[in-house]
Amino acid sequence: MKVLVATQKPFAAVAVKGIKDILEAAGHEVVLFEKYEAQADLVKAVADAEAMIIRSDKVTAEVIAAAPKLKIVVRAGAGYDNVDLEAATKAGVVVMNTPGQNSNAVAELAIAMMIFMARTQFTPATGSEIQGKTLGIQAFGNVGRLVGAKAKALGMKVKALDPFLTDEQILAGGAEPVHTLDELYEGSDYLSLHIPALPSTIGSINYDLITKMPKGATLVNTARKEVIDEAGLEKALEDRADLKYVTDVAPDNLAALQEKFGLRVFATPKKMGAQTAEANINAGLAAARQIVDFALTGNTKFQVNK
Ligand code: 3PG
């Protein structure tokens, strides 16, 4: 198959080599399409692609319609909100992700962000320590569990809310189960978001929830910017001069937030949670292997549009 590796934010060179080696050894052709500027360029590039490996690249209905030979898209990563699943399913295109492969990188960033904010963005101002504080984790999946384990090792108390898990499963993951959002937000000095962007979660982190957090609390978002109600966040930061917000990928109102709230807000310039060589290798190579296996045996284990 002709496999298009379409990555606006490229993988590390070592991961690209690994992807090529795996696919070419199995007789596939690899076309690299990195750092493209416009979505229209992606639409042109997919004309003869039979398979795609992507990251946060947007595989819209337009992209799918422009790729008549496309059989499979593998999102090298966890979240697949960037793929139009309905359009893919209609066109008979299999969509997969590579769950867990880049989770450690994201979890490390969440921990780093907590410390960065506790230490007032590494300015000389007197900071605080995360040891002894309570971390609330919203969604206890691959990333959430790793954040919890690392936080515990740093002496934090860890609570988690996940409607898809039993108390036993949350306890087995090393966190204290919490059953309502109110309880989670009210009890968390740090609240780390690990929910996907779905119609039910988009804009769900709102003023009411954010202002439930205790004095001096920090909201940490390494999930998706879309889950935040940005106007609600801005008002919460206005009304509560003790709250902080740190996020991997800038909200639309970042300039206003930074101007108004200074060191209480920090956003990475580009989504970088999964931007480590290790995560690129893990997710990229897994994606390549999944394509090889799909072509050879029809394996659809990681298909998300079944
Ligand atoms: C994911 O969903 O896997 C992460 O958000 C990483 O996204 P990225 O591959 O664009 O860095």
PDB file of C-alpha atoms and ligand atoms in Angstrom:
ATOM      1  CA  MET A   1       0.000   0.000   0.000  1.00  0.00           C
ATOM      2  CA  LYS A   2       0.998   3.598  -0.433  1.00  0.00           C
ATOM      3  CA  VAL A   3       1.211   4.974   3.115  1.00  0.00           C
ATOM      4  CA  LEU A   4       1.101   8.740   3.596  1.00  0.00           C
ATOM      5  CA  VAL A   5       2.690   9.898   6.859  1.00  0.00           C
ATOM      6  CA  ALA A   6       0.899  13.230   7.178  1.00  0.00           C
ATOM      7  CA  THR A   7       2.239  15.125  10.163  1.00  0.00           C
ATOM      8  CA  GLN A   8       1.970  18.881  10.394  1.00  0.00           C
ATOM      9  CA  LYS A   9       3.952  18.444  13.616  1.00  0.00           C
ATOM     10  CA  PRO A  10       6.530  15.853  12.497  1.00  0.00           C
ATOM     11  CA  PHE A  11       7.699  12.823  14.446  1.00  0.00           C
ATOM     12  CA  ALA A  12      11.309  12.771  15.651  1.00  0.00           C
ATOM     13  CA  ALA A  13      13.660  11.608  12.859  1.00  0.00           C
ATOM     14  CA  VAL A  14      14.390   8.352  14.689  1.00  0.00           C
ATOM     15  CA  ALA A  15      10.659   7.537  14.742  1.00  0.00           C
ATOM     16  CA  VAL A  16      10.274   8.368  11.053  1.00  0.00           C
ATOM     17  CA  LYS A  17      13.120   5.967  10.242  1.00  0.00           C
ATOM     18  CA  GLY A  18      11.485   3.230  12.317  1.00  0.00           C
ATOM     19  CA  ILE A  19       8.121   3.773  10.606  1.00  0.00           C
ATOM     20  CA  LYS A  20       9.739   3.575   7.162  1.00  0.00           C
ATOM     21  CA  ASP A  21      11.738   0.474   8.053  1.00  0.00           C
ATOM     22  CA  ILE A  22       8.666  -1.418   9.277  1.00  0.00           C
ATOM     23  CA  LEU A  23       6.439  -0.465   6.361  1.00  0.00           C
ATOM     24  CA  GLU A  24       9.047  -0.899   3.639  1.00  0.00           C
ATOM     25  CA  ALA A  25      10.149  -4.283   4.984  1.00  0.00           C
ATOM     26  CA  ALA A  26       6.531  -5.395   4.537  1.00  0.00           C
ATOM     27  CA  GLY A  27       6.488  -4.132   0.941  1.00  0.00           C
ATOM     28  CA  HIS A  28       4.641  -0.850   1.479  1.00  0.00           C
ATOM     29  CA  GLU A  29       5.624   2.494   0.007  1.00  0.00           C
ATOM     30  CA  VAL A  30       6.046   5.419   2.414  1.00  0.00           C
ATOM     31  CA  VAL A  31       5.422   9.027   1.433  1.00  0.00           C
ATOM     32  CA  LEU A  32       6.377  11.665   4.006  1.00  0.00           C
ATOM     33  CA  PHE A  33       4.206  14.746   4.131  1.00  0.00           C
ATOM     34  CA  GLU A  34       5.457  16.840   7.040  1.00  0.00           C
ATOM     35  CA  LYS A  35       5.079  20.436   8.224  1.00  0.00           C
ATOM     36  CA  TYR A  36       2.435  21.232   5.608  1.00  0.00           C
ATOM     37  CA  GLU A  37       0.914  24.648   6.017  1.00  0.00           C
ATOM     38  CA  ALA A  38      -2.661  24.530   4.812  1.00  0.00           C
ATOM     39  CA  GLN A  39      -5.428  21.962   5.109  1.00  0.00           C
ATOM     40  CA  ALA A  40      -5.858  22.339   1.326  1.00  0.00           C
ATOM     41  CA  ASP A  41      -2.351  20.890   0.918  1.00  0.00           C
ATOM     42  CA  LEU A  42      -3.373  17.793   2.856  1.00  0.00           C
ATOM     43  CA  VAL A  43      -6.462  17.428   0.672  1.00  0.00           C
ATOM     44  CA  LYS A  44      -4.174  17.391  -2.404  1.00  0.00           C
ATOM     45  CA  ALA A  45      -1.617  15.057  -0.853  1.00  0.00           C
ATOM     46  CA  VAL A  46      -4.046  12.210  -0.150  1.00  0.00           C
ATOM     47  CA  ALA A  47      -5.103  11.680  -3.798  1.00  0.00           C
ATOM     48  CA  ASP A  48      -3.445   8.265  -4.154  1.00  0.00           C
ATOM     49  CA  ALA A  49      -2.928   7.332  -0.490  1.00  0.00           C
ATOM     50  CA  GLU A  50      -4.159   3.886   0.538  1.00  0.00           C
ATOM     51  CA  ALA A  51      -3.181   4.287   4.173  1.00  0.00           C
ATOM     52  CA  MET A  52      -2.382   7.240   6.393  1.00  0.00           C
ATOM     53  CA  ILE A  53      -0.468   7.746   9.629  1.00  0.00           C
ATOM     54  CA  ILE A  54      -1.403  11.000  11.315  1.00  0.00           C
ATOM     55  CA  ARG A  55      -1.089  12.847  14.624  1.00  0.00           C
ATOM     56  CA  SER A  56      -3.460  15.739  15.349  1.00  0.00           C
ATOM     57  CA  ASP A  57      -3.828  16.235  11.598  1.00  0.00           C
ATOM     58  CA  LYS A  58      -7.411  16.835  10.529  1.00  0.00           C
ATOM     59  CA  VAL A  59      -8.869  14.027   8.485  1.00  0.00           C
ATOM     60  CA  THR A  60     -12.111  15.708   7.521  1.00  0.00           C
ATOM     61  CA  ALA A  61     -14.878  14.522   5.197  1.00  0.00           C
ATOM     62  CA  GLU A  62     -13.142  16.592   2.500  1.00  0.00           C
ATOM     63  CA  VAL A  63      -9.869  14.733   3.006  1.00  0.00           C
ATOM     64  CA  ILE A  64     -11.636  11.380   2.874  1.00  0.00           C
ATOM     65  CA  ALA A  65     -13.535  12.339  -0.273  1.00  0.00           C
ATOM     66  CA  ALA A  66     -10.234  13.353  -1.892  1.00  0.00           C
ATOM     67  CA  ALA A  67      -8.686   9.952  -1.135  1.00  0.00           C
ATOM     68  CA  PRO A  68     -10.661   7.361  -3.130  1.00  0.00           C
ATOM     69  CA  LYS A  69      -8.098   4.597  -2.515  1.00  0.00           C
ATOM     70  CA  LEU A  70      -7.914   5.127   1.252  1.00  0.00           C
ATOM     71  CA  LYS A  71      -8.462   1.987   3.341  1.00  0.00           C
ATOM     72  CA  ILE A  72      -7.014   2.830   6.736  1.00  0.00           C
ATOM     73  CA  VAL A  73      -6.073   5.846   8.876  1.00  0.00           C
ATOM     74  CA  VAL A  74      -4.021   5.293  11.992  1.00  0.00           C
ATOM     75  CA  ARG A  75      -3.901   8.146  14.458  1.00  0.00           C
ATOM     76  CA  ALA A  76      -0.507   7.690  16.157  1.00  0.00           C
ATOM     77  CA  GLY A  77      -1.793   8.718  19.547  1.00  0.00           C
ATOM     78  CA  ALA A  78      -4.837   8.471  21.753  1.00  0.00           C
ATOM     79  CA  GLY A  79      -7.425  11.126  20.840  1.00  0.00           C
ATOM     80  CA  TYR A  80      -9.155  10.782  17.477  1.00  0.00           C
ATOM     81  CA  ASP A  81     -11.426  13.820  17.649  1.00  0.00           C
ATOM     82  CA  ASN A  82      -9.465  15.105  14.618  1.00  0.00           C
ATOM     83  CA  VAL A  83     -10.882  12.380  12.369  1.00  0.00           C
ATOM     84  CA  ASP A  84     -14.375  12.534  10.902  1.00  0.00           C
ATOM     85  CA  LEU A  85     -15.378   9.020  11.901  1.00  0.00           C
ATOM     86  CA  GLU A  86     -18.757   9.204  10.231  1.00  0.00           C
ATOM     87  CA  ALA A  87     -17.267  10.162   6.873  1.00  0.00           C
ATOM     88  CA  ALA A  88     -14.615   7.463   7.258  1.00  0.00           C
ATOM     89  CA  THR A  89     -17.171   4.786   8.082  1.00  0.00           C
ATOM     90  CA  LYS A  90     -19.365   5.810   5.133  1.00  0.00           C
ATOM     91  CA  ALA A  91     -16.356   5.537   2.830  1.00  0.00           C
ATOM     92  CA  GLY A  92     -15.412   2.141   4.286  1.00  0.00           C
ATOM     93  CA  VAL A  93     -12.191   3.512   5.809  1.00  0.00           C
ATOM     94  CA  VAL A  94     -10.923   1.843   8.981  1.00  0.00           C
ATOM     95  CA  VAL A  95      -9.749   4.316  11.649  1.00  0.00           C
ATOM     96  CA  MET A  96      -7.450   3.204  14.458  1.00  0.00           C
ATOM     97  CA  ASN A  97      -5.560   4.837  17.298  1.00  0.00           C
ATOM     98  CA  THR A  98      -2.560   3.598  19.264  1.00  0.00           C
ATOM     99  CA  PRO A  99      -3.814   3.788  22.851  1.00  0.00           C
ATOM    100  CA  GLY A 100      -1.267   4.112  25.620  1.00  0.00           C
ATOM    101  CA  GLN A 101       1.741   4.560  23.366  1.00  0.00           C
ATOM    102  CA  ASN A 102       2.373   8.238  24.118  1.00  0.00           C
ATOM    103  CA  SER A 103       0.749   8.350  27.567  1.00  0.00           C
ATOM    104  CA  ASN A 104       3.902   8.583  29.643  1.00  0.00           C
ATOM    105  CA  ALA A 105       5.065  11.707  27.837  1.00  0.00           C
ATOM    106  CA  VAL A 106       1.737  13.424  28.479  1.00  0.00           C
ATOM    107  CA  ALA A 107       1.739  12.313  32.119  1.00  0.00           C
ATOM    108  CA  GLU A 108       5.246  13.683  32.647  1.00  0.00           C
ATOM    109  CA  LEU A 109       4.170  17.004  31.167  1.00  0.00           C
ATOM    110  CA  ALA A 110       1.157  17.186  33.512  1.00  0.00           C
ATOM    111  CA  ILE A 111       3.458  16.689  36.508  1.00  0.00           C
ATOM    112  CA  ALA A 112       5.954  19.213  35.142  1.00  0.00           C
ATOM    113  CA  MET A 113       3.173  21.748  34.664  1.00  0.00           C
ATOM    114  CA  MET A 114       2.031  21.372  38.273  1.00  0.00           C
ATOM    115  CA  ILE A 115       5.505  22.023  39.597  1.00  0.00           C
ATOM    116  CA  PHE A 116       6.027  24.878  37.135  1.00  0.00           C
ATOM    117  CA  MET A 117       2.894  26.604  38.407  1.00  0.00           C
ATOM    118  CA  ALA A 118       3.646  25.781  42.067  1.00  0.00           C
ATOM    119  CA  ARG A 119       7.005  27.529  41.553  1.00  0.00           C
ATOM    120  CA  THR A 120       5.380  30.578  39.942  1.00  0.00           C
ATOM    121  CA  GLN A 121       6.670  29.721  36.460  1.00  0.00           C
ATOM    122  CA  PHE A 122      10.252  29.500  37.738  1.00  0.00           C
ATOM    123  CA  THR A 123      10.405  33.155  38.679  1.00  0.00           C
ATOM    124  CA  PRO A 124      12.101  34.135  41.979  1.00  0.00           C
ATOM    125  CA  ALA A 125       8.729  34.568  43.737  1.00  0.00           C
ATOM    126  CA  THR A 126       8.187  32.239  46.691  1.00  0.00           C
ATOM    127  CA  GLY A 127       6.385  29.158  45.481  1.00  0.00           C
ATOM    128  CA  SER A 128       4.795  26.143  47.110  1.00  0.00           C
ATOM    129  CA  GLU A 129       5.354  22.396  47.058  1.00  0.00           C
ATOM    130  CA  ILE A 130       3.106  19.761  45.560  1.00  0.00           C
ATOM    131  CA  GLN A 131       3.961  17.222  48.269  1.00  0.00           C
ATOM    132  CA  GLY A 132       1.004  16.814  50.633  1.00  0.00           C
ATOM    133  CA  LYS A 133      -1.450  18.453  48.222  1.00  0.00           C
ATOM    134  CA  THR A 134      -4.414  16.634  46.722  1.00  0.00           C
ATOM    135  CA  LEU A 135      -4.523  15.862  43.024  1.00  0.00           C
ATOM    136  CA  GLY A 136      -7.884  15.156  41.423  1.00  0.00           C
ATOM    137  CA  ILE A 137      -7.805  13.255  38.158  1.00  0.00           C
ATOM    138  CA  GLN A 138     -10.770  13.559  35.827  1.00  0.00           C
ATOM    139  CA  ALA A 139     -10.782  10.372  33.719  1.00  0.00           C
ATOM    140  CA  PHE A 140      -8.530   7.584  34.907  1.00  0.00           C
ATOM    141  CA  GLY A 141      -7.387   6.078  31.622  1.00  0.00           C
ATOM    142  CA  ASN A 142      -3.853   5.466  30.378  1.00  0.00           C
ATOM    143  CA  VAL A 143      -2.626   9.019  31.023  1.00  0.00           C
ATOM    144  CA  GLY A 144      -4.657   9.606  34.189  1.00  0.00           C
ATOM    145  CA  ARG A 145      -3.297   6.464  35.850  1.00  0.00           C
ATOM    146  CA  LEU A 146       0.301   7.393  35.034  1.00  0.00           C
ATOM    147  CA  VAL A 147      -0.192  10.931  36.362  1.00  0.00           C
ATOM    148  CA  GLY A 148      -1.638   9.440  39.545  1.00  0.00           C
ATOM    149  CA  ALA A 149       1.272   7.058  40.077  1.00  0.00           C
ATOM    150  CA  LYS A 150       3.861   9.778  39.533  1.00  0.00           C
ATOM    151  CA  ALA A 151       1.987  12.200  41.797  1.00  0.00           C
ATOM    152  CA  LYS A 152       1.832   9.604  44.566  1.00  0.00           C
ATOM    153  CA  ALA A 153       5.558   9.053  44.285  1.00  0.00           C
ATOM    154  CA  LEU A 154       5.939  12.812  44.810  1.00  0.00           C
ATOM    155  CA  GLY A 155       3.887  12.638  48.005  1.00  0.00           C
ATOM    156  CA  MET A 156       0.544  13.850  46.698  1.00  0.00           C
ATOM    157  CA  LYS A 157      -2.830  12.444  47.689  1.00  0.00           C
ATOM    158  CA  VAL A 158      -4.584  11.189  44.579  1.00  0.00           C
ATOM    159  CA  LYS A 159      -8.314  11.022  43.869  1.00  0.00           C
ATOM    160  CA  ALA A 160      -9.926  10.028  40.592  1.00  0.00           C
ATOM    161  CA  LEU A 161     -13.300  10.184  38.906  1.00  0.00           C
ATOM    162  CA  ASP A 162     -14.109   7.921  35.987  1.00  0.00           C
ATOM    163  CA  PRO A 163     -17.682   6.913  35.183  1.00  0.00           C
ATOM    164  CA  PHE A 164     -16.422   3.992  33.101  1.00  0.00           C
ATOM    165  CA  LEU A 165     -14.494   2.378  35.968  1.00  0.00           C
ATOM    166  CA  THR A 166     -15.542   0.643  39.179  1.00  0.00           C
ATOM    167  CA  ASP A 167     -14.228   1.761  42.557  1.00  0.00           C
ATOM    168  CA  GLU A 168     -12.125  -1.418  42.626  1.00  0.00           C
ATOM    169  CA  GLN A 169     -10.490  -0.502  39.317  1.00  0.00           C
ATOM    170  CA  ILE A 170      -9.710   3.022  40.518  1.00  0.00           C
ATOM    171  CA  LEU A 171      -8.319   1.684  43.795  1.00  0.00           C
ATOM    172  CA  ALA A 172      -6.231  -0.850  41.851  1.00  0.00           C
ATOM    173  CA  GLY A 173      -4.835   2.083  39.865  1.00  0.00           C
ATOM    174  CA  GLY A 174      -3.697   3.642  43.142  1.00  0.00           C
ATOM    175  CA  ALA A 175      -6.281   6.430  43.537  1.00  0.00           C
ATOM    176  CA  GLU A 176      -9.167   7.069  45.871  1.00  0.00           C
ATOM    177  CA  PRO A 177     -12.439   6.874  43.911  1.00  0.00           C
ATOM    178  CA  VAL A 178     -14.647   9.958  43.795  1.00  0.00           C
ATOM    179  CA  HIS A 179     -18.191   9.791  42.443  1.00  0.00           C
ATOM    180  CA  THR A 180     -19.259  13.298  41.513  1.00  0.00           C
ATOM    181  CA  LEU A 181     -17.620  16.189  39.716  1.00  0.00           C
ATOM    182  CA  ASP A 182     -18.489  18.500  42.608  1.00  0.00           C
ATOM    183  CA  GLU A 183     -16.693  16.252  45.068  1.00  0.00           C
ATOM    184  CA  LEU A 184     -13.687  15.987  42.770  1.00  0.00           C
ATOM    185  CA  TYR A 185     -13.355  19.732  42.149  1.00  0.00           C
ATOM    186  CA  GLU A 186     -14.081  20.722  45.766  1.00  0.00           C
ATOM    187  CA  GLY A 187     -11.332  18.444  47.069  1.00  0.00           C
ATOM    188  CA  SER A 188      -8.528  19.057  44.553  1.00  0.00           C
ATOM    189  CA  ASP A 189      -5.627  21.460  45.012  1.00  0.00           C
ATOM    190  CA  TYR A 190      -4.602  20.338  41.521  1.00  0.00           C
ATOM    191  CA  LEU A 191      -7.134  19.069  39.023  1.00  0.00           C
ATOM    192  CA  SER A 192      -5.739  17.250  36.011  1.00  0.00           C
ATOM    193  CA  LEU A 193      -8.011  16.763  32.997  1.00  0.00           C
ATOM    194  CA  HIS A 194      -7.777  13.583  30.939  1.00  0.00           C
ATOM    195  CA  ILE A 195     -11.159  13.525  29.241  1.00  0.00           C
ATOM    196  CA  PRO A 196     -11.522  13.249  25.461  1.00  0.00           C
ATOM    197  CA  ALA A 197     -13.200  15.971  23.381  1.00  0.00           C
ATOM    198  CA  LEU A 198     -16.702  14.606  22.741  1.00  0.00           C
ATOM    199  CA  PRO A 199     -20.021  16.381  22.244  1.00  0.00           C
ATOM    200  CA  SER A 200     -20.728  15.582  25.912  1.00  0.00           C
ATOM    201  CA  THR A 201     -17.419  17.001  27.218  1.00  0.00           C
ATOM    202  CA  ILE A 202     -16.829  20.012  24.953  1.00  0.00           C
ATOM    203  CA  GLY A 203     -17.203  23.194  27.034  1.00  0.00           C
ATOM    204  CA  SER A 204     -18.025  21.086  30.106  1.00  0.00           C
ATOM    205  CA  ILE A 205     -15.299  22.523  32.355  1.00  0.00           C
ATOM    206  CA  ASN A 206     -17.178  25.675  33.201  1.00  0.00           C
ATOM    207  CA  TYR A 207     -17.313  28.528  35.726  1.00  0.00           C
ATOM    208  CA  ASP A 208     -19.378  26.540  38.250  1.00  0.00           C
ATOM    209  CA  LEU A 209     -16.953  23.637  38.317  1.00  0.00           C
ATOM    210  CA  ILE A 210     -13.764  25.681  38.268  1.00  0.00           C
ATOM    211  CA  THR A 211     -14.895  27.903  41.136  1.00  0.00           C
ATOM    212  CA  LYS A 212     -15.617  24.821  43.264  1.00  0.00           C
ATOM    213  CA  MET A 213     -11.875  24.293  43.589  1.00  0.00           C
ATOM    214  CA  PRO A 214     -10.307  25.160  46.942  1.00  0.00           C
ATOM    215  CA  LYS A 215      -8.209  28.233  47.667  1.00  0.00           C
ATOM    216  CA  GLY A 216      -4.992  28.390  45.654  1.00  0.00           C
ATOM    217  CA  ALA A 217      -5.974  25.547  43.315  1.00  0.00           C
ATOM    218  CA  THR A 218      -4.573  24.926  39.825  1.00  0.00           C
ATOM    219  CA  LEU A 219      -6.421  23.474  36.854  1.00  0.00           C
ATOM    220  CA  VAL A 220      -4.115  21.444  34.604  1.00  0.00           C
ATOM    221  CA  ASN A 221      -5.229  20.686  31.051  1.00  0.00           C
ATOM    222  CA  THR A 222      -3.190  18.278  28.974  1.00  0.00           C
ATOM    223  CA  ALA A 223      -6.367  16.917  27.377  1.00  0.00           C
ATOM    224  CA  ARG A 224      -8.041  19.145  24.769  1.00  0.00           C
ATOM    225  CA  LYS A 225      -8.623  22.890  24.697  1.00  0.00           C
ATOM    226  CA  GLU A 226     -12.200  22.296  23.539  1.00  0.00           C
ATOM    227  CA  VAL A 227     -13.287  20.802  26.881  1.00  0.00           C
ATOM    228  CA  ILE A 228     -12.887  24.195  28.545  1.00  0.00           C
ATOM    229  CA  ASP A 229     -15.638  26.803  28.530  1.00  0.00           C
ATOM    230  CA  GLU A 230     -13.163  29.617  27.897  1.00  0.00           C
ATOM    231  CA  ALA A 231     -15.477  32.472  28.891  1.00  0.00           C
ATOM    232  CA  GLY A 232     -16.295  30.608  32.108  1.00  0.00           C
ATOM    233  CA  LEU A 233     -12.608  30.057  32.801  1.00  0.00           C
ATOM    234  CA  GLU A 234     -11.853  33.747  32.278  1.00  0.00           C
ATOM    235  CA  LYS A 235     -14.634  34.771  34.667  1.00  0.00           C
ATOM    236  CA  ALA A 236     -13.499  32.197  37.236  1.00  0.00           C
ATOM    237  CA  LEU A 237      -9.944  33.567  37.148  1.00  0.00           C
ATOM    238  CA  GLU A 238     -11.358  37.086  37.469  1.00  0.00           C
ATOM    239  CA  ASP A 239     -13.582  36.293  40.446  1.00  0.00           C
ATOM    240  CA  ARG A 240     -11.038  34.079  42.197  1.00  0.00           C
ATOM    241  CA  ALA A 241      -7.616  35.743  42.292  1.00  0.00           C
ATOM    242  CA  ASP A 242      -6.177  32.590  43.889  1.00  0.00           C
ATOM    243  CA  LEU A 243      -6.876  30.185  41.002  1.00  0.00           C
ATOM    244  CA  LYS A 244      -4.388  29.208  38.285  1.00  0.00           C
ATOM    245  CA  TYR A 245      -4.686  27.563  34.877  1.00  0.00           C
ATOM    246  CA  VAL A 246      -1.986  25.695  32.982  1.00  0.00           C
ATOM    247  CA  THR A 247      -2.621  24.101  29.622  1.00  0.00           C
ATOM    248  CA  ASP A 248      -0.956  22.214  26.819  1.00  0.00           C
ATOM    249  CA  VAL A 249      -2.271  24.140  23.860  1.00  0.00           C
ATOM    250  CA  ALA A 250      -3.391  27.716  24.027  1.00  0.00           C
ATOM    251  CA  PRO A 251      -7.020  28.683  24.510  1.00  0.00           C
ATOM    252  CA  ASP A 252      -8.504  31.100  21.962  1.00  0.00           C
ATOM    253  CA  ASN A 253      -8.594  33.833  24.617  1.00  0.00           C
ATOM    254  CA  LEU A 254      -4.958  33.323  25.711  1.00  0.00           C
ATOM    255  CA  ALA A 255      -3.866  36.903  25.033  1.00  0.00           C
ATOM    256  CA  ALA A 256      -6.672  38.254  27.229  1.00  0.00           C
ATOM    257  CA  LEU A 257      -5.940  35.696  29.954  1.00  0.00           C
ATOM    258  CA  GLN A 258      -2.227  36.464  30.017  1.00  0.00           C
ATOM    259  CA  GLU A 259      -2.802  40.195  30.047  1.00  0.00           C
ATOM    260  CA  LYS A 260      -5.288  39.969  32.897  1.00  0.00           C
ATOM    261  CA  PHE A 261      -3.797  37.174  34.971  1.00  0.00           C
ATOM    262  CA  GLY A 262      -0.042  37.150  34.242  1.00  0.00           C
ATOM    263  CA  LEU A 263       1.768  34.274  35.925  1.00  0.00           C
ATOM    264  CA  ARG A 264      -1.488  32.628  36.992  1.00  0.00           C
ATOM    265  CA  VAL A 265      -1.911  31.347  33.419  1.00  0.00           C
ATOM    266  CA  PHE A 266       0.482  29.409  31.233  1.00  0.00           C
ATOM    267  CA  ALA A 267      -0.075  27.750  27.846  1.00  0.00           C
ATOM    268  CA  THR A 268       2.355  25.862  25.642  1.00  0.00           C
ATOM    269  CA  PRO A 269       2.675  27.518  22.224  1.00  0.00           C
ATOM    270  CA  LYS A 270       2.059  24.211  20.429  1.00  0.00           C
ATOM    271  CA  LYS A 271       0.511  20.998  21.764  1.00  0.00           C
ATOM    272  CA  MET A 272       3.579  19.223  23.098  1.00  0.00           C
ATOM    273  CA  GLY A 273       2.396  16.597  25.596  1.00  0.00           C
ATOM    274  CA  ALA A 274       3.348  13.751  23.297  1.00  0.00           C
ATOM    275  CA  GLN A 275       6.359  15.519  21.820  1.00  0.00           C
ATOM    276  CA  THR A 276       9.158  13.285  23.057  1.00  0.00           C
ATOM    277  CA  ALA A 277      11.357  10.989  20.993  1.00  0.00           C
ATOM    278  CA  GLU A 278      10.128   8.054  23.084  1.00  0.00           C
ATOM    279  CA  ALA A 279       6.444   8.830  22.548  1.00  0.00           C
ATOM    280  CA  ASN A 280       7.022   9.414  18.827  1.00  0.00           C
ATOM    281  CA  ILE A 281       8.797   6.072  18.552  1.00  0.00           C
ATOM    282  CA  ASN A 282       6.187   4.197  20.578  1.00  0.00           C
ATOM    283  CA  ALA A 283       3.149   5.661  18.803  1.00  0.00           C
ATOM    284  CA  GLY A 284       4.691   5.928  15.324  1.00  0.00           C
ATOM    285  CA  LEU A 285       6.039   2.385  15.240  1.00  0.00           C
ATOM    286  CA  ALA A 286       2.813   0.997  16.687  1.00  0.00           C
ATOM    287  CA  ALA A 287       0.904   2.774  13.901  1.00  0.00           C
ATOM    288  CA  ALA A 288       3.206   1.301  11.255  1.00  0.00           C
ATOM    289  CA  ARG A 289       2.849  -2.207  12.736  1.00  0.00           C
ATOM    290  CA  GLN A 290      -0.929  -1.866  12.867  1.00  0.00           C
ATOM    291  CA  ILE A 291      -0.993  -1.010   9.155  1.00  0.00           C
ATOM    292  CA  VAL A 292       1.255  -3.947   8.270  1.00  0.00           C
ATOM    293  CA  ASP A 293      -0.915  -6.295  10.310  1.00  0.00           C
ATOM    294  CA  PHE A 294      -4.138  -4.904   8.861  1.00  0.00           C
ATOM    295  CA  ALA A 295      -2.839  -5.397   5.309  1.00  0.00           C
ATOM    296  CA  LEU A 296      -1.619  -8.911   6.067  1.00  0.00           C
ATOM    297  CA  THR A 297      -4.314 -10.369   8.313  1.00  0.00           C
ATOM    298  CA  GLY A 298      -7.148  -7.815   8.405  1.00  0.00           C
ATOM    299  CA  ASN A 299      -6.533  -7.252  12.137  1.00  0.00           C
ATOM    300  CA  THR A 300      -8.750  -4.386  13.329  1.00  0.00           C
ATOM    301  CA  LYS A 301      -8.076  -4.655  17.070  1.00  0.00           C
ATOM    302  CA  PHE A 302      -7.554  -0.926  17.535  1.00  0.00           C
ATOM    303  CA  GLN A 303     -10.328   0.207  15.189  1.00  0.00           C
ATOM    304  CA  VAL A 304     -12.344   3.079  16.691  1.00  0.00           C
ATOM    305  CA  ASN A 305     -15.106   3.295  14.054  1.00  0.00           C
ATOM    306  CA  LYS A 306     -16.477  -0.249  14.284  1.00  0.00           C
TER     307      LYS A 306
HETATM  308  C1  3PG B   1      -3.002  12.326  21.712  1.00  0.00           C
HETATM  309  O1  3PG B   1      -4.237  12.414  21.606  1.00  0.00           O
HETATM  310  O2  3PG B   1      -2.401  11.253  21.520  1.00  0.00           O
HETATM  311  C2  3PG B   1      -2.205  13.512  22.140  1.00  0.00           C
HETATM  312  O3  3PG B   1      -3.007  14.634  22.272  1.00  0.00           O
HETATM  313  C3  3PG B   1      -1.004  13.786  21.263  1.00  0.00           C
HETATM  314  O4  3PG B   1      -1.270  14.489  20.085  1.00  0.00           O
HETATM  315  P1  3PG B   1      -0.102  14.795  19.035  1.00  0.00           P
HETATM  316  O5  3PG B   1       0.271  13.503  18.373  1.00  0.00           O
HETATM  317  O6  3PG B   1      -0.683  15.773  18.081  1.00  0.00           O
HETATM  318  O7  3PG B   1       1.074  15.367  19.770  1.00  0.00           O
END
